[in-house]
XYZ file of C-alpha atoms in Angstrom:
496
model
C 0.149 -0.117 0.021
C 2.442 2.608 -1.376
C 1.405 6.406 -0.421
C 3.415 9.428 -1.447
C 3.932 12.281 0.231
C 4.667 15.875 -1.005
C 5.124 19.440 0.494
C 5.063 23.069 -1.112
C 8.128 24.021 -2.601
C 9.953 26.780 -1.507
C 9.276 29.677 -3.706
C 12.335 31.075 -5.134
C 12.372 34.602 -3.956
C 12.207 32.930 -0.669
C 14.836 30.841 -1.146
C 16.855 34.065 -2.099
C 16.284 35.808 0.778
C 17.078 32.745 2.285
C 20.829 32.884 0.933
C 21.459 36.624 1.312
C 20.840 36.092 5.382
C 22.992 33.491 5.453
C 25.953 35.086 3.046
C 29.244 35.461 5.437
C 29.603 38.388 7.148
C 33.035 38.597 7.456
C 35.240 38.437 4.361
C 37.660 35.443 4.281
C 41.644 34.269 3.315
C 41.352 30.734 3.353
C 44.284 28.346 2.708
C 44.214 25.442 1.476
C 46.628 22.484 1.567
C 46.541 19.438 -0.311
C 45.844 21.925 -2.846
C 46.268 20.042 -5.435
C 45.064 16.578 -3.585
C 42.179 14.610 -4.590
C 39.686 15.816 -2.104
C 40.608 19.398 -2.874
C 39.720 19.216 -6.820
C 36.676 16.730 -6.011
C 34.804 18.491 -3.422
C 36.483 21.801 -2.119
C 37.510 23.843 -4.751
C 34.182 22.812 -6.636
C 32.437 23.605 -3.416
C 34.085 26.632 -2.653
C 32.756 27.494 -6.339
C 29.256 27.026 -6.104
C 28.844 28.790 -2.932
C 30.261 31.792 -4.536
C 27.803 31.084 -7.535
C 24.607 30.868 -4.879
C 26.021 34.319 -3.152
C 27.131 32.145 0.176
C 30.732 32.809 0.210
C 31.700 36.218 1.309
C 31.396 39.761 -0.778
C 35.155 39.599 -0.597
C 37.635 36.171 -0.222
C 41.349 34.697 -0.965
C 41.864 31.453 -1.346
C 45.612 30.794 -0.951
C 46.323 27.183 -2.148
C 49.336 25.080 -0.591
C 51.430 22.559 -1.290
C 54.785 20.593 -0.895
C 55.283 20.538 -5.004
C 55.574 23.979 -5.887
C 52.860 25.119 -9.302
C 52.511 28.274 -10.473
C 49.092 30.198 -9.615
C 47.810 29.330 -13.352
C 48.402 26.729 -13.185
C 46.464 25.732 -10.005
C 43.408 27.653 -11.853
C 43.696 25.687 -14.415
C 43.399 23.017 -11.691
C 40.057 24.364 -10.581
C 38.619 24.759 -13.713
C 39.142 21.221 -14.643
C 37.749 20.076 -11.202
C 35.293 22.804 -11.563
C 34.098 21.223 -14.766
C 34.063 17.790 -14.146
C 32.051 17.925 -11.009
C 29.005 19.018 -12.695
C 29.198 22.547 -10.175
C 29.131 24.649 -13.160
C 27.177 28.083 -13.669
C 25.952 29.167 -16.252
C 26.809 33.166 -16.080
C 28.766 34.136 -18.340
C 32.534 34.515 -17.042
C 31.943 33.197 -13.845
C 34.869 30.475 -13.152
C 37.099 33.502 -14.136
C 35.617 35.808 -11.726
C 36.196 32.856 -8.828
C 39.930 32.474 -10.095
C 40.996 35.820 -9.445
C 40.639 35.356 -5.758
C 42.994 31.856 -6.397
C 46.863 32.031 -5.702
C 49.372 28.988 -4.536
C 52.305 29.234 -2.978
C 54.694 26.290 -1.899
C 55.793 24.804 0.853
C 58.404 21.771 0.347
C 61.189 24.693 1.190
C 59.236 26.194 3.816
C 57.169 28.315 5.089
C 57.532 31.632 4.777
C 56.432 32.566 1.660
C 52.882 31.247 2.241
C 53.110 34.054 5.826
C 53.699 36.741 2.995
C 50.914 35.492 0.698
C 48.818 35.474 3.431
C 49.582 39.098 4.885
C 49.428 40.060 1.050
C 45.647 38.687 0.533
C 44.632 40.932 3.887
C 45.868 43.677 2.498
C 44.292 43.193 -1.040
C 40.611 42.809 1.219
C 41.766 45.443 3.335
C 39.650 45.724 6.780
C 39.913 42.737 9.104
C 39.175 39.675 6.896
C 38.932 36.222 9.390
C 41.866 33.693 8.177
C 40.579 29.744 8.200
C 43.165 26.898 7.274
C 41.595 23.939 6.064
C 44.033 20.521 6.360
C 43.769 18.453 3.720
C 46.551 16.099 4.683
C 47.054 13.101 6.710
C 46.862 12.911 10.255
C 51.332 13.035 10.364
C 51.418 15.959 7.880
C 48.849 18.406 9.342
C 50.573 17.848 12.969
C 53.341 18.897 11.014
C 51.926 22.003 8.995
C 50.038 23.011 12.657
C 53.183 23.245 14.324
C 54.587 25.437 11.452
C 51.808 28.172 11.255
C 51.998 28.548 15.068
C 55.466 29.270 14.543
C 54.774 32.141 11.242
C 52.298 33.382 14.454
C 49.261 32.899 12.008
C 47.246 31.074 14.065
C 46.109 34.283 16.397
C 42.178 34.668 15.595
C 42.281 31.555 12.989
C 40.166 28.817 12.555
C 41.227 25.189 10.988
C 39.311 22.805 9.202
C 40.764 18.956 10.488
C 40.383 15.929 8.133
C 39.739 12.244 9.618
C 40.898 10.054 11.402
C 41.223 12.139 14.906
C 43.569 9.488 15.680
C 43.762 5.748 15.578
C 43.382 4.932 19.781
C 43.002 6.897 22.438
C 46.915 7.865 22.779
C 46.997 8.994 19.748
C 43.809 11.236 19.727
C 44.834 12.337 22.833
C 47.929 13.936 21.561
C 46.620 14.854 18.295
C 44.381 17.070 19.960
C 47.612 18.219 22.014
C 49.115 18.872 19.521
C 46.818 21.021 18.098
C 45.838 22.790 21.550
C 49.449 24.063 21.618
C 48.333 26.822 18.546
C 44.801 26.736 18.199
C 41.880 27.389 20.910
C 39.695 24.427 21.056
C 36.666 27.186 19.948
C 38.760 27.529 16.976
C 39.091 23.809 15.290
C 36.521 22.282 13.465
C 37.019 18.556 13.069
C 34.908 17.561 9.770
C 33.225 14.906 9.041
C 31.550 15.455 5.888
C 28.525 12.700 7.363
C 27.013 15.178 9.538
C 26.924 17.925 6.549
C 24.049 15.691 4.627
C 20.665 17.359 5.022
C 18.979 14.581 5.758
C 21.412 13.809 8.720
C 20.528 16.972 9.986
C 16.736 16.868 9.020
C 16.700 14.119 12.173
C 16.633 17.475 14.169
C 13.868 18.987 12.329
C 11.787 15.404 12.493
C 12.349 15.761 16.376
C 12.017 18.784 17.622
C 9.225 20.270 15.145
C 6.636 18.172 14.859
C 5.189 17.138 18.302
C 4.411 13.366 16.889
C 7.750 11.982 17.167
C 8.747 12.904 20.430
C 6.665 11.932 22.675
C 7.278 8.506 21.948
C 11.604 8.788 21.111
C 12.004 6.587 24.225
C 12.490 3.048 25.240
C 8.967 2.466 25.887
C 8.109 2.730 22.430
C 11.144 2.110 20.468
C 12.505 -1.422 20.341
C 16.081 -0.523 18.885
C 17.464 1.002 16.699
C 20.019 0.694 13.576
C 22.632 2.587 11.593
C 23.526 0.678 8.437
C 26.174 1.893 5.723
C 26.703 -0.947 3.228
C 29.623 0.109 0.649
C 29.192 -1.518 -2.677
C 32.314 -0.357 -3.998
C 36.101 -1.894 -3.356
C 38.340 0.107 -0.888
C 39.565 1.381 -4.289
C 43.229 1.244 -4.416
C 43.631 2.906 -0.954
C 45.037 -0.689 0.644
C 48.112 0.636 2.411
C 45.388 3.471 3.791
C 43.119 0.773 4.752
C 45.348 -1.842 6.187
C 45.866 0.814 8.973
C 42.759 1.965 9.101
C 39.954 -0.570 8.950
C 35.734 -0.116 9.204
C 36.470 -0.331 12.713
C 37.916 3.161 12.721
C 37.422 4.412 9.290
C 33.636 4.356 9.952
C 31.922 3.519 13.250
C 34.189 6.224 15.132
C 33.457 8.585 12.736
C 30.196 8.985 10.678
C 27.987 6.299 12.500
C 28.721 7.178 16.087
C 28.201 10.883 15.179
C 24.765 9.631 13.959
C 23.968 8.678 16.998
C 24.722 11.200 18.636
C 22.001 12.688 16.780
C 19.646 9.737 17.376
C 19.166 9.693 20.790
C 20.529 12.935 22.212
C 18.270 15.485 24.076
C 16.062 17.943 23.107
C 18.524 20.870 23.529
C 17.528 24.213 25.476
C 18.207 25.951 21.907
C 19.506 24.784 18.050
C 22.637 26.883 18.812
C 25.990 25.062 18.584
C 27.570 24.871 22.031
C 23.424 23.100 23.679
C 24.031 21.224 20.626
C 27.015 20.056 20.899
C 26.380 19.612 24.493
C 23.379 17.333 24.417
C 25.236 15.029 21.764
C 28.567 14.746 24.008
C 26.511 13.879 26.989
C 25.022 10.539 24.725
C 28.993 9.085 23.986
C 29.325 10.064 28.129
C 26.103 7.771 28.753
C 27.054 5.327 26.451
C 29.288 1.988 27.744
C 32.098 0.512 25.966
C 32.138 -1.892 23.467
C 32.427 -5.330 24.204
C 34.295 -7.425 22.022
C 31.063 -9.933 22.035
C 28.857 -7.429 20.661
C 31.109 -6.556 17.530
C 31.090 -8.850 14.414
C 34.398 -8.596 12.258
C 34.604 -9.553 8.517
C 36.610 -9.812 5.294
C 35.261 -9.584 1.910
C 37.323 -12.481 -0.055
C 40.128 -11.138 -2.731
C 40.939 -7.954 0.178
C 43.982 -9.893 0.885
C 44.914 -10.044 -2.857
C 44.447 -5.432 -3.272
C 47.396 -3.879 -3.795
C 49.153 -2.482 -0.478
C 47.373 -4.959 1.278
C 49.202 -7.743 3.685
C 48.754 -11.224 1.937
C 48.105 -12.293 5.973
C 46.276 -9.429 7.216
C 42.704 -9.819 10.083
C 42.376 -6.026 8.969
C 38.294 -5.887 9.029
C 36.480 -4.663 5.568
C 32.970 -4.729 7.526
C 31.803 -4.113 10.833
C 28.713 -4.566 12.823
C 28.170 -4.042 16.460
C 25.252 -3.685 19.282
C 25.935 -0.484 21.443
C 23.526 0.866 24.722
C 23.079 4.285 25.550
C 22.585 4.164 29.113
C 20.630 6.934 30.148
C 17.449 6.953 31.544
C 15.729 7.482 27.980
C 17.149 4.694 26.242
C 18.308 1.967 28.813
C 18.023 -1.370 27.411
C 17.213 -0.464 23.675
C 20.018 -1.755 21.250
C 21.763 0.420 18.775
C 22.681 -1.954 15.562
C 25.226 -0.592 13.466
C 26.380 -1.466 10.583
C 29.292 -0.721 7.519
C 30.769 -3.066 4.861
C 32.772 -2.599 1.614
C 31.939 -5.182 -1.134
C 27.900 -5.678 -0.284
C 24.866 -6.152 -1.868
C 23.443 -2.848 -2.177
C 25.095 1.027 -1.261
C 23.029 2.824 1.488
C 22.743 5.076 4.256
C 19.983 3.814 6.601
C 18.959 4.754 9.871
C 15.979 2.383 10.915
C 13.917 3.228 14.001
C 11.773 0.204 14.749
C 9.158 0.935 17.095
C 7.737 -2.040 19.637
C 5.383 -4.746 19.289
C 1.600 -3.534 21.927
C 1.174 -4.967 24.153
C -1.977 -7.381 23.564
C -2.218 -8.991 19.786
C -5.970 -8.436 18.915
C -5.742 -8.903 15.204
C -4.148 -12.196 13.286
C -1.152 -11.276 10.750
C -1.016 -12.125 7.237
C 2.426 -13.954 8.048
C 3.362 -13.963 4.174
C 3.306 -10.308 4.234
C 4.391 -9.247 7.266
C 7.973 -10.489 8.480
C 7.535 -11.629 12.507
C 10.891 -11.293 13.305
C 11.968 -7.236 12.204
C 8.430 -5.490 13.758
C 6.207 -3.945 11.167
C 5.681 -0.662 12.284
C 9.121 1.693 12.073
C 10.944 4.992 10.307
C 13.521 4.559 7.413
C 15.282 7.175 7.182
C 17.914 6.936 3.350
C 20.770 9.083 5.034
C 21.937 9.240 1.118
C 21.731 12.661 -1.538
C 19.262 13.968 -1.632
C 17.715 11.267 1.181
C 14.154 9.712 1.738
C 11.607 9.116 4.819
C 9.524 6.401 5.044
C 6.644 4.911 7.497
C 6.236 1.079 7.610
C 2.789 0.348 9.295
C 0.334 -2.212 9.613
C -2.761 -1.789 7.809
C -6.310 -3.744 6.502
C -6.271 -5.787 3.242
C -8.770 -5.437 1.490
C -10.842 -8.622 1.553
C -14.265 -9.710 3.978
C -11.927 -10.557 7.034
C -9.704 -8.871 8.946
C -6.049 -9.650 8.066
C -2.696 -7.151 8.262
C -0.263 -6.626 5.937
C 2.415 -3.949 6.089
C 2.083 -0.680 4.362
C 4.262 2.725 3.257
C 3.923 6.266 3.056
C 7.262 8.181 1.657
C 8.192 11.773 1.700
C 11.427 12.120 -1.006
C 13.507 15.119 -0.425
C 13.625 15.830 -4.364
C 9.740 15.613 -4.931
C 8.499 17.860 -2.451
C 11.521 20.734 -2.656
C 12.377 20.436 -6.684
C 15.561 20.802 -8.084
C 17.561 23.011 -5.822
C 20.232 24.610 -7.503
C 20.917 25.899 -3.784
C 21.798 22.753 -1.879
C 25.030 22.481 -0.389
C 26.841 19.225 -0.843
C 28.072 17.913 2.405
C 31.627 19.731 2.481
C 29.973 23.022 1.660
C 27.799 23.254 3.706
C 30.483 22.647 6.758
C 33.009 24.971 4.941
C 30.588 27.194 5.225
C 29.674 26.920 8.381
C 33.397 26.810 9.740
C 33.529 30.740 7.825
C 30.876 31.341 9.510
C 32.445 30.218 12.870
C 29.503 27.923 13.429
C 30.627 24.671 15.775
C 26.672 22.877 15.560
C 28.087 19.783 12.684
C 31.582 19.462 14.147
C 32.942 17.279 17.209
C 35.017 18.491 20.259
C 38.201 17.525 21.293
C 35.891 15.632 23.904
C 33.854 14.135 22.293
C 36.370 12.435 19.919
C 38.624 11.201 22.941
C 35.436 9.621 24.924
C 34.485 7.941 21.423
C 37.553 5.903 21.502
C 37.457 5.354 25.256
C 34.314 3.403 25.017
C 36.042 1.798 21.649
C 39.340 0.358 23.314
C 38.042 -2.547 24.661
C 37.009 -3.969 21.034
C 40.652 -2.594 19.404
C 42.831 -4.133 22.653
C 40.618 -7.957 22.697
C 39.484 -7.463 18.680
C 37.640 -10.580 17.315
C 38.209 -12.727 14.207
C 37.216 -11.166 10.487
C 35.089 -12.856 9.018
C 35.400 -13.922 5.501
C 32.166 -13.188 3.515
C 31.515 -13.044 -0.401
C 31.353 -9.705 -2.582
C 27.713 -8.963 -3.138
C 26.518 -10.452 0.244
C 25.577 -8.796 3.374
C 28.800 -9.791 5.182
C 29.248 -12.686 7.336
C 26.888 -14.512 8.630
C 28.022 -13.892 12.600
C 26.083 -10.413 12.113
C 22.927 -12.260 11.972
C 22.970 -13.479 15.043
C 24.603 -10.559 16.489
C 20.789 -8.561 16.002
C 18.657 -12.164 16.623
C 16.507 -12.982 17.136
C 15.580 -9.324 15.590
C 16.736 -9.016 11.767
C 19.062 -6.555 9.423
C 16.762 -4.013 7.995
C 17.689 -4.907 4.316
C 17.195 -2.054 2.622
C 15.886 -3.087 -0.898
C 13.050 -5.068 0.921
C 11.544 -2.151 2.627
C 12.600 1.432 0.870
């Protein structure tokens, strides 16, 4: 019984008014380290171009590319042009990229950071006034630590902000060391640990659904919810990143970052306001309430063929699949299991959150077992957190006919159908860069939260269970089914 839900589209005039109000107020000098790297080409340069085209960059800005290997400013502008064209983030306005390119320059730092200091001062002088300074470290962790030290030596850190990419350490000790190095140069409130997953519109919509609608928050607790699933299966392999993945694995790469962060949004208490500090405080309370993970509540897997990938140890025990049962031990969630799963080379790619509600205390209606699986839970909310995202509600309804028989029915909300092709919609990186320029820390994580998540992960890191083999194109090792039994994993293709 499918049913679509639509809402009124946002008008162009309203959208333009919102964008004007959201323009970054203070001029910016942005130093992009790793400017010629993959992330910069795929996301950062196209993203900043798009922000400028939809009116969300400040009126005045300069982007200084920096990398070890020196190239000319003209070469950097050509890299940016190719990146924008490949991304689809083009503009119909004549000369749009040429105008954007005027803001770009490049400095090689392989022989020292002195020229960078001069370039920053020159950019500030061009903008006049008192522009903000933002460093984006699109670098591996060790290179980022060294770069932070060099920024400190140049005395460029005063009132500057810094964006740093994950991983934020590989265990509690390394995370603590990284935070200490960052704090030796930058104050905590100027550090933006970026997790692109939190920049997704569908992830942020969790806040709107819970706190803007009176029908959900009253049942968002252990009295009504049986369990929660956060599931990010991927069909991709490790994509030529063997050496990186060998040192990281699915647990560190996906669980301690993306999945735990989404859990924080799902489980948080209502904040006193939607300002960054109250929101961050409530998410950190969730992490503080999480029980340490137990090795017996964790399933690790490795797809067959992983050991033949370039850069992988032929005897590797690194996991490409992870499934975890976690608990938030507070008044709202005590006893409710949170099942988290992610893996490479799986049957489908999805980004799914499922809220499974408890059955009524007494069964009054007979079920059509052929249509309603007994072991999942008939009524649940499913959030597809990928772009553009959707929300579906599954529930029981009467099957047409002379007798009272029940079957599973669905209602679905799609962002694309409801709001159309919104050209001003932001890519996650674009949203987070915009927030960092504005000093908005809502979607960024603190040092305390990062260290707490590594702390609750320590029992598994110290005593990891074996990695079970699984076939590419499957749903992972069978042991993950035993982890969730007598419940079952909510396979996206069966319900969305």
